[in-house]
PDB file of C-alpha atoms in Angstrom:
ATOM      1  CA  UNK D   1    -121.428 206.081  27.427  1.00  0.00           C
ATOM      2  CA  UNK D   2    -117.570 204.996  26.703  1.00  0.00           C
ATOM      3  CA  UNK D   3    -114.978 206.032  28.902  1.00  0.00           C
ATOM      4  CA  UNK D   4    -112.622 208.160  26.156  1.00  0.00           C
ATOM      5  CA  UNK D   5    -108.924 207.302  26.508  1.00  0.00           C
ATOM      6  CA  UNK D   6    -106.075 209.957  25.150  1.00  0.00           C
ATOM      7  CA  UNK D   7    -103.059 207.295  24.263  1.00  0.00           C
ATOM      8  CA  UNK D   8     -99.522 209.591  23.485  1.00  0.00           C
ATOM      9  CA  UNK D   9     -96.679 207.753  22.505  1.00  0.00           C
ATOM     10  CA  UNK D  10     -98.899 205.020  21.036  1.00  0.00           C
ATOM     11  CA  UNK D  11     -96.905 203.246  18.636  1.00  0.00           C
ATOM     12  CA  UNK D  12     -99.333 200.936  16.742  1.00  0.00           C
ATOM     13  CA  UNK D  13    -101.699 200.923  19.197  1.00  0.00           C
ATOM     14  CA  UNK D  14    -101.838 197.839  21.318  1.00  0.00           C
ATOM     15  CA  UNK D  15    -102.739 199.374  24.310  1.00  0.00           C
ATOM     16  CA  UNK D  16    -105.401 200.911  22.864  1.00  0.00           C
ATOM     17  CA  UNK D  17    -106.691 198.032  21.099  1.00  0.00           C
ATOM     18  CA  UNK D  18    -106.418 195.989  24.746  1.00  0.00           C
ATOM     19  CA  UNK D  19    -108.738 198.934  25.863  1.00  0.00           C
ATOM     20  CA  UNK D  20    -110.969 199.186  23.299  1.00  0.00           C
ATOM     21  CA  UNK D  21    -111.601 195.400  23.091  1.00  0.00           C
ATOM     22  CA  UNK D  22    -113.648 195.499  26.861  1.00  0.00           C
ATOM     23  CA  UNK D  23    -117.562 195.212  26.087  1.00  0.00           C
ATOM     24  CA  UNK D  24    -120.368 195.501  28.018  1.00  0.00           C
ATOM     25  CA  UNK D  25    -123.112 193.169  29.110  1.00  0.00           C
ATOM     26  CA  UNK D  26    -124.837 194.349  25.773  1.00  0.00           C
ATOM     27  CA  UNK D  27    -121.514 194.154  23.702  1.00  0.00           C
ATOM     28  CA  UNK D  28    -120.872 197.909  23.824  1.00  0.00           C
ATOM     29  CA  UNK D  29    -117.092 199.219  24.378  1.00  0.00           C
ATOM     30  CA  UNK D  30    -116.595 200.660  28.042  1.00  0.00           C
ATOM     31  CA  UNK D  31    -113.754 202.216  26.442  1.00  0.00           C
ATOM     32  CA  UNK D  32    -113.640 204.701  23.475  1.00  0.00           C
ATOM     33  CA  UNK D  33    -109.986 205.608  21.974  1.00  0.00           C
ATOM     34  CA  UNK D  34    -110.720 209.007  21.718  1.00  0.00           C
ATOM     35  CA  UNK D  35    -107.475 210.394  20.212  1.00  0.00           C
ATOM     36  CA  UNK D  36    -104.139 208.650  19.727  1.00  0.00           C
ATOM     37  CA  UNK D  37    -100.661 210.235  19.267  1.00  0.00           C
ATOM     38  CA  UNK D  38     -97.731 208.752  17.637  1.00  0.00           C
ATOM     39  CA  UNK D  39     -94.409 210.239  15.481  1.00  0.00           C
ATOM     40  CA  UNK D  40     -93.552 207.551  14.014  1.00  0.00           C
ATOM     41  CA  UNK D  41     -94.997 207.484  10.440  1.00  0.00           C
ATOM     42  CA  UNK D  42     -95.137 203.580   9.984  1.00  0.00           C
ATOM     43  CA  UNK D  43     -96.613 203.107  13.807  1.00  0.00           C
ATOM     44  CA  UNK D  44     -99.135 205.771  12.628  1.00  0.00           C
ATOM     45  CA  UNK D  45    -100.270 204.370   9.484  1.00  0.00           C
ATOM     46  CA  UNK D  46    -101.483 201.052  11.920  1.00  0.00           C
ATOM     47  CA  UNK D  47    -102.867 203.318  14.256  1.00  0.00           C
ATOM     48  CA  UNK D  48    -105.187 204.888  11.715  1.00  0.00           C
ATOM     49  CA  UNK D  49    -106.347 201.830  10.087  1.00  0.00           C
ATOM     50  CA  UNK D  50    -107.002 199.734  13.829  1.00  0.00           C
ATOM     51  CA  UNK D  51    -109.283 203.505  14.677  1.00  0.00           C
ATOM     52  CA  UNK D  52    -110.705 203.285  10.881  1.00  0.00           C
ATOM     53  CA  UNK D  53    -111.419 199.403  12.309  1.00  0.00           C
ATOM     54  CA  UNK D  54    -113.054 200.841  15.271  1.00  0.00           C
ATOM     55  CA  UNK D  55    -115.517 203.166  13.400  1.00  0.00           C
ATOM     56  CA  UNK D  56    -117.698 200.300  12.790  1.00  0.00           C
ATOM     57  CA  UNK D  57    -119.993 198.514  15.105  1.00  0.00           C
ATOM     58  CA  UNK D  58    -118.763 195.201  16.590  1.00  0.00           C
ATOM     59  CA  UNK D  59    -119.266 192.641  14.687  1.00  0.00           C
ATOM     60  CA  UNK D  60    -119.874 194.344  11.466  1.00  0.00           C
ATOM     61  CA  UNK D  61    -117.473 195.286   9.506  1.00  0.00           C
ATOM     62  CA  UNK D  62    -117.509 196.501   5.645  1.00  0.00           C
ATOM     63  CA  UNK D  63    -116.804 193.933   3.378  1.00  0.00           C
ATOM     64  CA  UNK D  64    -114.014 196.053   1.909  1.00  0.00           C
ATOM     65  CA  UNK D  65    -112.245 195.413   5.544  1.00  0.00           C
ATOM     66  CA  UNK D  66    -111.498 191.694   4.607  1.00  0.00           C
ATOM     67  CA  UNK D  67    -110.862 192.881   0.535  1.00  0.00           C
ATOM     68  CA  UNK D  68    -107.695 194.804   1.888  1.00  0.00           C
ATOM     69  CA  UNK D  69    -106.233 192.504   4.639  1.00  0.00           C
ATOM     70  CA  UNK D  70    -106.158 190.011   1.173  1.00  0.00           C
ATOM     71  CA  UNK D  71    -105.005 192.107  -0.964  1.00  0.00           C
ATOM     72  CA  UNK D  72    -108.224 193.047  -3.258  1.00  0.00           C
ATOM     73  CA  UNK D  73    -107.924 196.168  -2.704  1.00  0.00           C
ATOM     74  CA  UNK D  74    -105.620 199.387  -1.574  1.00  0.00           C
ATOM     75  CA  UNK D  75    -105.534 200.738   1.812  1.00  0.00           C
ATOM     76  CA  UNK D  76    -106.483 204.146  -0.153  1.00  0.00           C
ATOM     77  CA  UNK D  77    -109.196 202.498  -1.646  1.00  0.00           C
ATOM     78  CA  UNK D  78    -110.463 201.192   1.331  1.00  0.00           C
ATOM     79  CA  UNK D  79    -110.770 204.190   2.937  1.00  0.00           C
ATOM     80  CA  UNK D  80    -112.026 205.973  -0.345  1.00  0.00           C
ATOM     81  CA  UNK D  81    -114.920 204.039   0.074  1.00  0.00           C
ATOM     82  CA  UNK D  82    -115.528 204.918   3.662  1.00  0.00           C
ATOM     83  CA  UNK D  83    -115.107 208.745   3.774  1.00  0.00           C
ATOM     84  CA  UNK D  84    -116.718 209.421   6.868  1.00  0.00           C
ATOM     85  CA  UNK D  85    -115.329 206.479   8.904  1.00  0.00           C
ATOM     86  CA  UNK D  86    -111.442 207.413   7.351  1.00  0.00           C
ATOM     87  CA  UNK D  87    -112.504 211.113   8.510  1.00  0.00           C
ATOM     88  CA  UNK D  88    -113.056 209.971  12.065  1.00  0.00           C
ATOM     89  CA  UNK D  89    -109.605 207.593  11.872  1.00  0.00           C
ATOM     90  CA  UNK D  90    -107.963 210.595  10.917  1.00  0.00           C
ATOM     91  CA  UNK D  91    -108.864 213.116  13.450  1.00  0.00           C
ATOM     92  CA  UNK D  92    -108.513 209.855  16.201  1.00  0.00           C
ATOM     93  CA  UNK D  93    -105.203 208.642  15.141  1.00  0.00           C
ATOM     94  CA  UNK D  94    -102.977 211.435  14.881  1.00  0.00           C
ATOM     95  CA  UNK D  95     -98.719 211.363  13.665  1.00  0.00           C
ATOM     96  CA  UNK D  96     -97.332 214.207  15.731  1.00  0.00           C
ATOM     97  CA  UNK D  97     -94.217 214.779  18.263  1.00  0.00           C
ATOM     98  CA  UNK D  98     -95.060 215.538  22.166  1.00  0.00           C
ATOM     99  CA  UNK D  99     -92.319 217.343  24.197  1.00  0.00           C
ATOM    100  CA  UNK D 100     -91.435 220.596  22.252  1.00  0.00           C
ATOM    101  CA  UNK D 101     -92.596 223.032  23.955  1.00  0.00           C
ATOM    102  CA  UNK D 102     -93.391 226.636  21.660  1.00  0.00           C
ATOM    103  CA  UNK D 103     -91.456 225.016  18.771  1.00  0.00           C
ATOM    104  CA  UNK D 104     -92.978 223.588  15.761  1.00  0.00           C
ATOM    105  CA  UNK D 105     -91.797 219.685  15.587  1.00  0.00           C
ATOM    106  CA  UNK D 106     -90.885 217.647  11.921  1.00  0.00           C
ATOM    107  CA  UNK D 107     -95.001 217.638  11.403  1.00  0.00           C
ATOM    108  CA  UNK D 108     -95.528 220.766  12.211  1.00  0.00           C
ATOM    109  CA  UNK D 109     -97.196 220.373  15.536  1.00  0.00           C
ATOM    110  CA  UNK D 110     -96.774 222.858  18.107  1.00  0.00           C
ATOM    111  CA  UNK D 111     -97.572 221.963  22.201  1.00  0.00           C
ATOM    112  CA  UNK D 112    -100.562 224.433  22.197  1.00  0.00           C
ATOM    113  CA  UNK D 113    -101.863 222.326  18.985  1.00  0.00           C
ATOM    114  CA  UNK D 114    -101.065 219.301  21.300  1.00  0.00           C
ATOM    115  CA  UNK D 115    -103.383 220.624  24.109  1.00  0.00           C
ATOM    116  CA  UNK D 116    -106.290 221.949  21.349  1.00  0.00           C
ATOM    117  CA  UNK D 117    -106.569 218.368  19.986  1.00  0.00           C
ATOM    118  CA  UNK D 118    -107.022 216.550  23.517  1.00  0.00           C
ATOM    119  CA  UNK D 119    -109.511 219.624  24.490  1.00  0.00           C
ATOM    120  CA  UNK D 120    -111.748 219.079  21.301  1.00  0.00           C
ATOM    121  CA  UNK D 121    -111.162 215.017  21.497  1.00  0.00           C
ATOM    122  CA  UNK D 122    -112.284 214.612  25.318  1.00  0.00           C
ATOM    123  CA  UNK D 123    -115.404 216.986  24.234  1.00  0.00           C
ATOM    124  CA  UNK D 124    -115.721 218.509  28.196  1.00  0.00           C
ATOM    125  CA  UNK D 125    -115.718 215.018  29.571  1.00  0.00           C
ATOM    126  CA  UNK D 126    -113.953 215.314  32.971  1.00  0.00           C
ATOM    127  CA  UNK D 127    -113.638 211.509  33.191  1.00  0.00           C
ATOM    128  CA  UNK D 128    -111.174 210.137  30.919  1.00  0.00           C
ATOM    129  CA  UNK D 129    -107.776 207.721  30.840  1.00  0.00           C
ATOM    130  CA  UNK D 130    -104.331 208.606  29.903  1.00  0.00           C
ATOM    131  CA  UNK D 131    -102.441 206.077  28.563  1.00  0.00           C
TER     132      UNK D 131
END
């Protein structure tokens, strides 16, 4: 089973993706980006579609992937066609503000929201990274 990794302050990701690059013997992840936080808007929007990346098995990615990165296609469209992996981008990758404590930041995100999200994302799992 993954290790599940909470990344705040994530920017685009890179971290992450240095994490979530580690296999296995079999070519499983060890790692699992299990949510990512980031407030700036533009950093987000990579951060979604590297976690939309990571929905898919290693390896095998929808051809729609590869119509986007050349243009074929939207980003919208992309994930229009992949509902349930955009879904699970979108609850990952998340555009908020940390450090605000009992005030409601430019998303609206409050630090008890903050706290609910990492709760639901680490699923009980006491073993977990911070990044």
């Amino acid at each position: 089973m993954p290790i599940p990794i909470i990344d705040i302050f994530a920017g685009p990701g890179g971290l992450a993706e240095g994490f979530s690059s580690l296999t296995n013997d079999e070519g499983n992840r060890i790692f699992e980006i299990s949510l990512s936080v980031e407030k700036d808007e533009n950093a987000h929007k990579t951060l979604k579609l590297r976690s939309f990346y990571r929905q898919f098995p290693i390896g095998n990615l929808p051809d729609d992937y590869y119509k986007f990165v050349k243009g074929e296609i939207t980003i919208t469209q992309l994930y229009n066609n992949h509902p349930d992996a955009s879904n699970r981008a979108d609850e990952e990758a998340w555009c908020g503000t940390l450090g605000k404590p009992d005030k409601k930041d430019l998303n609206g995100v409050s630090d008890e929201e903050v706290d609910k999200r990492i709760e639901r994302a680490l699923n009980g799992n006491q073993n977990w990274v911070l990044i």
